[in-house]
Coordinates of N, CA and C in Angstrom, one line a residue:
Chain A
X1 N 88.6 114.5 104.0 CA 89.1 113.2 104.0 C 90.6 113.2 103.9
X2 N 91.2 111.9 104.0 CA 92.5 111.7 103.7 C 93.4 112.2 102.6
X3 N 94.1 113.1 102.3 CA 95.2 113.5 101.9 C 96.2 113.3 101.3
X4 N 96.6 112.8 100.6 CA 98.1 112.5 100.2 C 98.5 113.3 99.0
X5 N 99.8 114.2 99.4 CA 100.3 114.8 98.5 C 101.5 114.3 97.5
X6 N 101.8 114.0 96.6 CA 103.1 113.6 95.7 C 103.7 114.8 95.3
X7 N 105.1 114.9 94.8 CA 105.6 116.4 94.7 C 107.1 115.2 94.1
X8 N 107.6 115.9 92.6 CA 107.0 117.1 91.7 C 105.4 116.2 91.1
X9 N 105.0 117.3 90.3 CA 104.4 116.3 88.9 C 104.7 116.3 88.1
X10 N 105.8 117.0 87.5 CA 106.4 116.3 86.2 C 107.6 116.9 86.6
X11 N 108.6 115.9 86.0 CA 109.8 116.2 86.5 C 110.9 115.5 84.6
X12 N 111.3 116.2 84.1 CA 112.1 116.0 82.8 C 113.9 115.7 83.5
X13 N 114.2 114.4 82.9 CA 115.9 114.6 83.3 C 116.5 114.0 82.3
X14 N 117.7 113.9 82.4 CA 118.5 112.8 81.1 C 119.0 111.9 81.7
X15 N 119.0 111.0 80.8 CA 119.8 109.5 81.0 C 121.3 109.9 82.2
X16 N 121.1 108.7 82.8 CA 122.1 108.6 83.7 C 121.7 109.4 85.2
X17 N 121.0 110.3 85.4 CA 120.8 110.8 86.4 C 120.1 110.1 87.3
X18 N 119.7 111.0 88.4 CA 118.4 110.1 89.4 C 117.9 111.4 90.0
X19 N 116.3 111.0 90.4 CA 115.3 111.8 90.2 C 114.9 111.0 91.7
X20 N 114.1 112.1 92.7 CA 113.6 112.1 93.7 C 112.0 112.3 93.6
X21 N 111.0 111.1 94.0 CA 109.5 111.4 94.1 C 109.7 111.5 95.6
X22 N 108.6 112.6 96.0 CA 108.3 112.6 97.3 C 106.6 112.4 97.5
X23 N 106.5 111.8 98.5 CA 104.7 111.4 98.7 C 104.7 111.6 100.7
X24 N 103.5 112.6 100.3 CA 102.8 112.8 101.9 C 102.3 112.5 102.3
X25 N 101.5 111.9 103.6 CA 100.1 112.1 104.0 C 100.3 113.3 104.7
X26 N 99.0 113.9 104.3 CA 99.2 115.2 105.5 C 98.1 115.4 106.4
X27 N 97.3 114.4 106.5 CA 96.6 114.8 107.4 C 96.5 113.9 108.1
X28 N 97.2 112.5 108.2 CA 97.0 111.6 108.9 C 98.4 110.6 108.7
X29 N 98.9 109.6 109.7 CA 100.0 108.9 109.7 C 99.8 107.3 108.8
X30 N 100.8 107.0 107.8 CA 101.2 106.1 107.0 C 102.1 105.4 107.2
X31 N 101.9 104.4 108.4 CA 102.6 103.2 108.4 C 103.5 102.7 107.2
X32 N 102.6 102.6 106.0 CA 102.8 101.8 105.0 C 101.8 102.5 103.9
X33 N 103.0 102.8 103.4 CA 102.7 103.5 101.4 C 102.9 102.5 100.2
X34 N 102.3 102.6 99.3 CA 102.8 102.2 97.9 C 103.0 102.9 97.0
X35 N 104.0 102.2 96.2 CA 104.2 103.0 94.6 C 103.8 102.4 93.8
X36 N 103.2 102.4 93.0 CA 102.6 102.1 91.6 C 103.1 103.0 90.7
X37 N 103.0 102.0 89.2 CA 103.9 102.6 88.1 C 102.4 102.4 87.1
X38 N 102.4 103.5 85.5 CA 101.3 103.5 85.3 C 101.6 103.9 84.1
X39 N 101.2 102.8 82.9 CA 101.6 103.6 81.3 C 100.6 103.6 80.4
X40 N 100.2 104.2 79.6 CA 99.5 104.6 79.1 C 98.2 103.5 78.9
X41 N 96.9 103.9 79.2 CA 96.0 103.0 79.0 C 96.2 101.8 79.5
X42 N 96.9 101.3 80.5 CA 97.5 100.1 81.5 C 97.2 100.8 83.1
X43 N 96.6 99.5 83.8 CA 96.7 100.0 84.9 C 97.3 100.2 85.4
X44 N 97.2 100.0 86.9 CA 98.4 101.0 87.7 C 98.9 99.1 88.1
X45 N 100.2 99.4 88.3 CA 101.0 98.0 88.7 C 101.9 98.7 89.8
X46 N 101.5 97.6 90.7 CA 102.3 98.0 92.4 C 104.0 97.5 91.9
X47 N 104.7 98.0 92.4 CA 106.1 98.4 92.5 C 106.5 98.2 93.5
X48 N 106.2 98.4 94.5 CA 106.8 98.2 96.2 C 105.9 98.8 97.1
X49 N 105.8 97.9 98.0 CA 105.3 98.8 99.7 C 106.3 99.3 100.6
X50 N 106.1 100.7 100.9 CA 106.8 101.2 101.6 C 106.5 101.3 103.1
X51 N 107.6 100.8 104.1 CA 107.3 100.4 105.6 C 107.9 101.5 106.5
X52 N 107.4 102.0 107.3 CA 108.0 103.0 107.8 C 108.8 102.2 109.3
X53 N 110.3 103.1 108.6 CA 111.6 102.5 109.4 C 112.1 100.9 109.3
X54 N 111.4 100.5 108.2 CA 112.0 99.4 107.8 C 112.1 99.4 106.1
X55 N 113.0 98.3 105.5 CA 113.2 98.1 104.1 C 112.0 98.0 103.5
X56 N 111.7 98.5 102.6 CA 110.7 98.2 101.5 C 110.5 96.8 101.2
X57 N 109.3 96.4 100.8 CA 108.7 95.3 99.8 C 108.7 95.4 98.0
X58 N 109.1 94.8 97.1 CA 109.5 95.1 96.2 C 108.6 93.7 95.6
X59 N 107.9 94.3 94.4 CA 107.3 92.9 93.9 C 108.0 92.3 92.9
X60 N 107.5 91.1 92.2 CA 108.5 90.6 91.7 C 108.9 91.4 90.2
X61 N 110.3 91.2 89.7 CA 110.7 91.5 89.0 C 111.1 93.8 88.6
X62 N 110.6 94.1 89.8 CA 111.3 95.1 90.5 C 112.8 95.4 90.5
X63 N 113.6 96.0 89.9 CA 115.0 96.4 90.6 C 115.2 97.0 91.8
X64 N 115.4 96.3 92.7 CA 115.4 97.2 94.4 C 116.5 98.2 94.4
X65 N 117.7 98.1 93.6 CA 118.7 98.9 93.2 C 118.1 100.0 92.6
X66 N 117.6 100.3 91.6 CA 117.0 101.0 90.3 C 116.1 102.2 91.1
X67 N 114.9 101.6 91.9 CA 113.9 102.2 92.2 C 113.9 102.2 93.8
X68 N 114.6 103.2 94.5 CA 115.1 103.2 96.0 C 114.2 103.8 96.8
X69 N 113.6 103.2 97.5 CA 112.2 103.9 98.6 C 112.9 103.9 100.2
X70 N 112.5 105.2 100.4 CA 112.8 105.2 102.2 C 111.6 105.7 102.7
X71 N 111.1 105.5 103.9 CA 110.4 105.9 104.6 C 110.6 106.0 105.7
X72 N 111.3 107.4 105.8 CA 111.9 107.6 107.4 C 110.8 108.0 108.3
X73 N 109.8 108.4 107.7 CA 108.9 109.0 108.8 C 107.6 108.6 108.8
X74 N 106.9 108.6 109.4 CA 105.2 108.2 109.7 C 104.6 108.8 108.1
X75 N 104.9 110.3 107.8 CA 104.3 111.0 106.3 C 104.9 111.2 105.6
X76 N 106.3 111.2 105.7 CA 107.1 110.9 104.1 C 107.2 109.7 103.4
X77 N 107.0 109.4 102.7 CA 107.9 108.3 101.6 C 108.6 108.8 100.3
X78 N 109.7 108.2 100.1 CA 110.3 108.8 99.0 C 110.4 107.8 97.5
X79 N 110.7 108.1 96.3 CA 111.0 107.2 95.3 C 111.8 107.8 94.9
X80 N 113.4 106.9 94.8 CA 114.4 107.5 93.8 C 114.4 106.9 92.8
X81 N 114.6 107.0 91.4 CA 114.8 106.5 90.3 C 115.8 107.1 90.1
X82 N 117.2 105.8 90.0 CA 118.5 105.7 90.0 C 119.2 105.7 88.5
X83 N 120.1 106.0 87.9 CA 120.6 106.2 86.6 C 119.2 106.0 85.7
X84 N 118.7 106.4 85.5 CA 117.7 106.9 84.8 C 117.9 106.5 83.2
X85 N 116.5 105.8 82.5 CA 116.8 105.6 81.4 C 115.9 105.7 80.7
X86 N 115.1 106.1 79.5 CA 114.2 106.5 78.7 C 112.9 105.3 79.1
X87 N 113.4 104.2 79.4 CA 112.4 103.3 79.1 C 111.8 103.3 81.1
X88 N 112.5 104.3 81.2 CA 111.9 104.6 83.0 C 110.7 105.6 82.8
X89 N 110.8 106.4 81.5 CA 109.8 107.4 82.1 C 108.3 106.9 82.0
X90 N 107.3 107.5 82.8 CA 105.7 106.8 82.9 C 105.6 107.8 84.2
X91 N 104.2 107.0 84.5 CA 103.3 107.7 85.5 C 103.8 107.0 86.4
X92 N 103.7 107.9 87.4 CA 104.2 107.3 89.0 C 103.6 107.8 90.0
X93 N 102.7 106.7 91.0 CA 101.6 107.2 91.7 C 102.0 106.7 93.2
X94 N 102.0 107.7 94.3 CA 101.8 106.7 95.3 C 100.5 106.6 96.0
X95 N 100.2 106.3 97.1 CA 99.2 105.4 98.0 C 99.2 105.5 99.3
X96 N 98.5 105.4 100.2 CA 98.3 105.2 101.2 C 97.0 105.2 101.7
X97 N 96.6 104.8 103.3 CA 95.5 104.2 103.7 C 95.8 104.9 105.2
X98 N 94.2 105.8 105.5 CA 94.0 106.4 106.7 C 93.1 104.8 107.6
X99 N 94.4 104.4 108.2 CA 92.7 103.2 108.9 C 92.9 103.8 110.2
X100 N 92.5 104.8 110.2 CA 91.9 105.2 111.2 C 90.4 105.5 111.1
X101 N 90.2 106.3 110.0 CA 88.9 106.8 109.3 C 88.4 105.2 108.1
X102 N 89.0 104.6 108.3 CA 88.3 103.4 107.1 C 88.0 104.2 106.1
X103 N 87.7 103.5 104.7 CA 87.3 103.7 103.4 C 88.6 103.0 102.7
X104 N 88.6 103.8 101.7 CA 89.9 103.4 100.5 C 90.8 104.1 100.7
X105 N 92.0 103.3 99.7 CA 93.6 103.7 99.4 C 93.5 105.3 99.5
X106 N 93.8 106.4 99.3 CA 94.0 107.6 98.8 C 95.3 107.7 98.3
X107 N 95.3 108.1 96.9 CA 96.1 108.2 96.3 C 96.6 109.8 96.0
X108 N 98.1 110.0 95.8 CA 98.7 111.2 94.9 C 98.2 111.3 93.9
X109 N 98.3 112.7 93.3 CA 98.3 113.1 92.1 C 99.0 112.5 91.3
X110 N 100.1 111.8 91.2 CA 101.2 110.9 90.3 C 102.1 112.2 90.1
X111 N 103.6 111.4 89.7 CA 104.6 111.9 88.9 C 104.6 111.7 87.8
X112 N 104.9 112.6 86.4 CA 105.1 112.1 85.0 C 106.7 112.2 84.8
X113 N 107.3 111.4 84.8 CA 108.5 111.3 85.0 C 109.1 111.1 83.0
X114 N 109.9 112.3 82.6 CA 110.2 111.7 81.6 C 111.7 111.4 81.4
X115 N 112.4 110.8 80.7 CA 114.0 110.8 80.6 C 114.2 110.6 79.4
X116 N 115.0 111.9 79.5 CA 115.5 111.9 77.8 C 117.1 111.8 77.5
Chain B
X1 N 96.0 83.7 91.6 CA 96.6 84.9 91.2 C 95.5 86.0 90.9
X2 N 95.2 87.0 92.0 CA 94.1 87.8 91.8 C 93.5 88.2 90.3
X3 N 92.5 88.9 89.5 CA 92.8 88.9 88.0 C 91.3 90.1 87.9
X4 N 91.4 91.0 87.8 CA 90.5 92.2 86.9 C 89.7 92.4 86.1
X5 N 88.9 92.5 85.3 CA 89.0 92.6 84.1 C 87.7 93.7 83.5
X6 N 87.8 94.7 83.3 CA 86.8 95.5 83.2 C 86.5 95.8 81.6
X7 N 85.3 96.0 81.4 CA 84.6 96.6 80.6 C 83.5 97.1 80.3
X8 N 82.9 97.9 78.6 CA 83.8 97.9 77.9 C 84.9 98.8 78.2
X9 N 86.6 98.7 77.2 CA 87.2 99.2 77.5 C 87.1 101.1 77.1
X10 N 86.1 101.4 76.6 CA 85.8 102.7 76.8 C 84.2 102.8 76.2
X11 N 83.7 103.9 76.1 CA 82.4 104.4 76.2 C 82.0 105.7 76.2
X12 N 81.5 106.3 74.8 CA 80.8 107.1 74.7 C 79.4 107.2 75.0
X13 N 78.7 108.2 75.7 CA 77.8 108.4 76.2 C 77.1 109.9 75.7
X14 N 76.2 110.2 75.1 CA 75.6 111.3 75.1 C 74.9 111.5 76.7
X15 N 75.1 112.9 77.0 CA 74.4 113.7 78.2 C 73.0 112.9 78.5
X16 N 72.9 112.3 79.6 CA 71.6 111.8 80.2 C 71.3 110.2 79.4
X17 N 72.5 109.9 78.7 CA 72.2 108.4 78.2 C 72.9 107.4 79.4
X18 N 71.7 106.8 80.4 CA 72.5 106.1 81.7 C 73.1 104.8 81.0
X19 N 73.7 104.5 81.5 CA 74.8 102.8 81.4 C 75.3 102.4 82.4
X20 N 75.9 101.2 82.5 CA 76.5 100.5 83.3 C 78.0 100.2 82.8
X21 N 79.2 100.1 83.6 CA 80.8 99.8 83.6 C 80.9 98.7 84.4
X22 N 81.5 97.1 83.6 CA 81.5 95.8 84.6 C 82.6 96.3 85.0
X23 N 83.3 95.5 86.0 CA 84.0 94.2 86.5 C 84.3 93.5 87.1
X24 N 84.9 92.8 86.3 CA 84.6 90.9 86.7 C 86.2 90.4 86.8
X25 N 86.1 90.3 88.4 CA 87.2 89.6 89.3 C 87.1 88.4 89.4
X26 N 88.6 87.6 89.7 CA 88.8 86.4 90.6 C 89.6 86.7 92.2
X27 N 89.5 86.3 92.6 CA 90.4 86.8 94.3 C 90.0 85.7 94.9
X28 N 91.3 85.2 95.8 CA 91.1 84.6 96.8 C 90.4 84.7 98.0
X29 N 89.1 84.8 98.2 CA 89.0 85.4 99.2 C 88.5 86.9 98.9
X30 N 87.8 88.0 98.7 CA 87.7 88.9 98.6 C 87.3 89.8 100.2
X31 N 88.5 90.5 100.6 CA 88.2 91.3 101.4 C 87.6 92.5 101.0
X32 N 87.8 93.1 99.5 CA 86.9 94.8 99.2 C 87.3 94.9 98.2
X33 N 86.6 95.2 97.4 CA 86.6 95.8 95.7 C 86.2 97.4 96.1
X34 N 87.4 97.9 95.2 CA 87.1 99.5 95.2 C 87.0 100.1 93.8
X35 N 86.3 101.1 93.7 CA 86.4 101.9 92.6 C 86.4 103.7 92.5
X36 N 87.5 103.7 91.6 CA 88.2 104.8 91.5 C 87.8 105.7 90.4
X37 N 88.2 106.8 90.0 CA 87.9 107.7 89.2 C 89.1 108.0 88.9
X38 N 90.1 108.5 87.7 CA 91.0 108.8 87.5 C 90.8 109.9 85.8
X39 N 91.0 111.5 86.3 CA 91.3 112.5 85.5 C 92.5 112.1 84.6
X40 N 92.6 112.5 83.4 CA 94.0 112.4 82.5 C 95.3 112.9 83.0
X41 N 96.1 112.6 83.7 CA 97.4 113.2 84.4 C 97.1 113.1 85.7
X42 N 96.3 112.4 86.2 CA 95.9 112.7 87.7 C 96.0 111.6 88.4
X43 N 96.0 111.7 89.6 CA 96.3 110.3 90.5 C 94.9 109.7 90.6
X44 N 94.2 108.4 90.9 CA 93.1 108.0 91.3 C 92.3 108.4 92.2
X45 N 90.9 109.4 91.8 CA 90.3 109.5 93.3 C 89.0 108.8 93.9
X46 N 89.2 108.2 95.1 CA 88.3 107.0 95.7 C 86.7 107.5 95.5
X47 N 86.3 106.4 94.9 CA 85.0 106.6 94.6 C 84.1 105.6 95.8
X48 N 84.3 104.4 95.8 CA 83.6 103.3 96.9 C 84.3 101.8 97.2
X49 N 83.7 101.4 98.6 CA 84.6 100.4 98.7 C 83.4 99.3 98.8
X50 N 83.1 98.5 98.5 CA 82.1 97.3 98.8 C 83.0 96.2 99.2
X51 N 82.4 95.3 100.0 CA 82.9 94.1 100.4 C 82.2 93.0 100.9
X52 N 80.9 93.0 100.4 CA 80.0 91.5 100.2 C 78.9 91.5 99.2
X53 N 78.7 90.8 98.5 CA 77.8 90.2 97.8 C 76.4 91.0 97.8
X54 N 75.7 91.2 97.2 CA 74.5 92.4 97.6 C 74.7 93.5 97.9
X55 N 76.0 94.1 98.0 CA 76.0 95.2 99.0 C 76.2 96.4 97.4
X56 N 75.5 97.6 98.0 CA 75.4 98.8 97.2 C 76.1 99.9 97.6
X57 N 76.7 101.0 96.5 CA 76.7 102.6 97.1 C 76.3 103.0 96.3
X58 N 75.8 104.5 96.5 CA 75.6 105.8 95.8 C 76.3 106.6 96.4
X59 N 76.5 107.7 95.2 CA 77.0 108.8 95.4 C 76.9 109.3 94.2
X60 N 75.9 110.7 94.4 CA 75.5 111.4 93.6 C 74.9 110.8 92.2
X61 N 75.2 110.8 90.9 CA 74.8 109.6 89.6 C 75.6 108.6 89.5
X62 N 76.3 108.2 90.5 CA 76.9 106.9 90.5 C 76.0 105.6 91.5
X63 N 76.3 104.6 91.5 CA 76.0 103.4 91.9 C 76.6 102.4 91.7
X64 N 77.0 101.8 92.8 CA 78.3 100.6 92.8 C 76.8 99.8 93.4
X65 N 77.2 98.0 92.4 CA 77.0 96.7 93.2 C 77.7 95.7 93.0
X66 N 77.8 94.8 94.0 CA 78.6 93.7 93.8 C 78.0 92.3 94.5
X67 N 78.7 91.4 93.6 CA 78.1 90.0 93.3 C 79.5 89.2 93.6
X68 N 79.1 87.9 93.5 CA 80.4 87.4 93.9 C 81.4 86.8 92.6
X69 N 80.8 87.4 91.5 CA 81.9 87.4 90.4 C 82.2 88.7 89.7
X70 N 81.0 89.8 90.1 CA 81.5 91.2 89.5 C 81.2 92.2 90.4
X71 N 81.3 92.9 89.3 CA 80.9 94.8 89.8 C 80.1 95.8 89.0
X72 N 78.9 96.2 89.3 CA 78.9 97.1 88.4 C 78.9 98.6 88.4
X73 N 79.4 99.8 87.8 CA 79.2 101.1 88.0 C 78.3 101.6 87.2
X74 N 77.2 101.8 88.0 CA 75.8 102.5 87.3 C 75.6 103.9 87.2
X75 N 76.0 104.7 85.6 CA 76.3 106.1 85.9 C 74.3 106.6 85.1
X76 N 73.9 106.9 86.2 CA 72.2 107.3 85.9 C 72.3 109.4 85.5
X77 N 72.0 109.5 83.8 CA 71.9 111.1 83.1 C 73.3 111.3 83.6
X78 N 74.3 110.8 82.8 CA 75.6 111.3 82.8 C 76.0 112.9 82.6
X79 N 76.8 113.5 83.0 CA 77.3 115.0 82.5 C 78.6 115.0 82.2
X80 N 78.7 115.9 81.2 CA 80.3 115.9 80.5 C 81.1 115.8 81.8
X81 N 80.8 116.0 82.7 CA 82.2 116.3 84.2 C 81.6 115.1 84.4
X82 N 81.5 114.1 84.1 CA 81.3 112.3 84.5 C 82.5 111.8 83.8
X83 N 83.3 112.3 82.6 CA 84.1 112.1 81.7 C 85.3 111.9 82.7
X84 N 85.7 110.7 82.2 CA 86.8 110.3 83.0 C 87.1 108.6 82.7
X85 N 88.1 108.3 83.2 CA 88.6 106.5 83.4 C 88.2 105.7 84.5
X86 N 87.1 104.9 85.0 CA 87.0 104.4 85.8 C 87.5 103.3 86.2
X87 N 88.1 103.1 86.9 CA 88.9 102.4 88.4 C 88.3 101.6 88.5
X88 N 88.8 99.5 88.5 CA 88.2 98.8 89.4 C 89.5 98.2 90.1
X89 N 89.2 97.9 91.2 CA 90.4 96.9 92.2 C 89.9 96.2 93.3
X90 N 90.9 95.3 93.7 CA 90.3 94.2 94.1 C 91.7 94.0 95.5
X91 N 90.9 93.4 96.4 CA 91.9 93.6 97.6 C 91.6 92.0 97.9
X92 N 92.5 90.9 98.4 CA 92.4 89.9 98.3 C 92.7 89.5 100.2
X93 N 91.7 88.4 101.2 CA 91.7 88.6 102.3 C 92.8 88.1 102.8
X94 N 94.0 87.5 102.3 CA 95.2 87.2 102.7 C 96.0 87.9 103.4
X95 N 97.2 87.4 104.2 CA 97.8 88.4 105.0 C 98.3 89.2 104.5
X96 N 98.9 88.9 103.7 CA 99.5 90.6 103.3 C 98.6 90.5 101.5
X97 N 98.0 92.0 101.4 CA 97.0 91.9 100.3 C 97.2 93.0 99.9
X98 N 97.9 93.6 98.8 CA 97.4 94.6 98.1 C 96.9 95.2 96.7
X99 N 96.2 95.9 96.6 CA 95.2 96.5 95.5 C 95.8 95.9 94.2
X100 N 94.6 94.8 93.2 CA 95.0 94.9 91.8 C 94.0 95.4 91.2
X101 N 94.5 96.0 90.2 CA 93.5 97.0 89.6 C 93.6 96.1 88.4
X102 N 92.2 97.1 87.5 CA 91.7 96.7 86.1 C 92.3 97.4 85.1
X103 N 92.3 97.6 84.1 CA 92.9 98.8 83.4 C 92.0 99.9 83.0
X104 N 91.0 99.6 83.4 CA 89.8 100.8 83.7 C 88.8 101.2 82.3
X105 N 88.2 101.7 82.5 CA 86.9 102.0 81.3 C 87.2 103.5 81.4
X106 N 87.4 104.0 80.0 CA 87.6 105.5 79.7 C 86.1 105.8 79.0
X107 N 85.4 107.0 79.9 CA 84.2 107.0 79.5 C 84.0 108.6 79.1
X108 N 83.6 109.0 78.2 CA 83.1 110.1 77.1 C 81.7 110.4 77.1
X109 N 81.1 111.5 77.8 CA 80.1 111.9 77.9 C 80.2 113.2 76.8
X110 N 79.1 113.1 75.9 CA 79.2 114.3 75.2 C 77.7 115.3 75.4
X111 N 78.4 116.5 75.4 CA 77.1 117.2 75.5 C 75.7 117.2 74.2

């Protein structure tokens, strides 16, 4: 089935920095990805859709500044989390959808992103 | 405003004790209710997609049905590797629709 890789899965940084999620498909092409954010015993809450070669979708109350997605290519998408701040760290998942093959989303492994 | 709501919020199960995991949506429109599986540290992995009223799946001791206010996941002689958080979400038929999820049922199978 469908594929999708995220890379790292846990990634530790300190305050002030920024941290790069990468998300694949690898066995098939992703128009459009999502990120979802995910904290403990809470579901997963969409964050943005990512468009490939166009600007991201950002839902409400999102910093589009804060949390920077590109999608240059049909199977990359990326998530930067920009100055980085304790109350950023959580699970970070992304998404995508083979409709070529129909069924469901396929999701990454997630990032555990912590900032200390 | 689409809306989730799954339960109970967790569930212990001794080996071979079968049960049922609701949930009970609102959506505008319901294009497909999915349900996921999700390991502790792990990303969600796709369990089934339904999208009308009567409709069923299996797969292996699982069983998805849905209604036009819920869902149920029917886990028949559970095994410790059934242990896990189950996933419900809801895809809404509007033009641009994407996945709201429940905050899921954490379920404990004990040997």
């Amino acid at each position: 089935g469908a594929v999708v890789s995220q890379h790292p899965s846990r990634v530790i940084c300190k305050s002030g920095t920024s941290v790069k999620i990468e998300c694949r498909s690898l066995d098939f092409q992703a128009t459009t990805m999502f990120w979802y954010r995910q904290f403990p015993k809470q579901s997963l809450m969409l964050m943005a859709t990512s468009n490939e070669g166009s600007k991201a979708t950002y839902e409400q109350g999102v910093e589009k500044d804060k949390f920077l997605i590109n999608h240059a290519s049909l199977t990359l998408s990326t998530l930067t989390v920009t100055s980085a701040h304790p109350e950023d760290s959580s699970f970070y998942i992304c998404s995508a959808r083979d409709s070529t093959r129909g069924g469901g989303y396929t999701f990454g492994s997630g990032t555990r992103l912590t900032v200390v | 405003e689409d809306q989730v709501t799954q339960s109970p919020e967790a569930l212990r199960l001794q080996e071979g004790e079968s049960s049922s995991l609701n949930c009970s949506y609102t959506v505008s429109g319901l294009r497909g209710l999915f349900w996921y599986r999700q390991d502790p540290g792990k990303g969600p992995e796709f369990l089934f997609t339904l999208y009308s009223a009567g409709e069923e799946k299996e797969k292996e001791r699982l069983k998805a049905t849905l209604t036009k206010k819920e869902s149920f996941l029917h886990i028949t002689a559970p095994k410790p590797e059934d242990s896990a958080t189950y996933l419900c979400a809801v895809q809404a038929n509007s033009g641009y629709s994407t996945l709201t999820f429940g905050k899921g049922t954490m379920l404990l199978v004990s040997p």
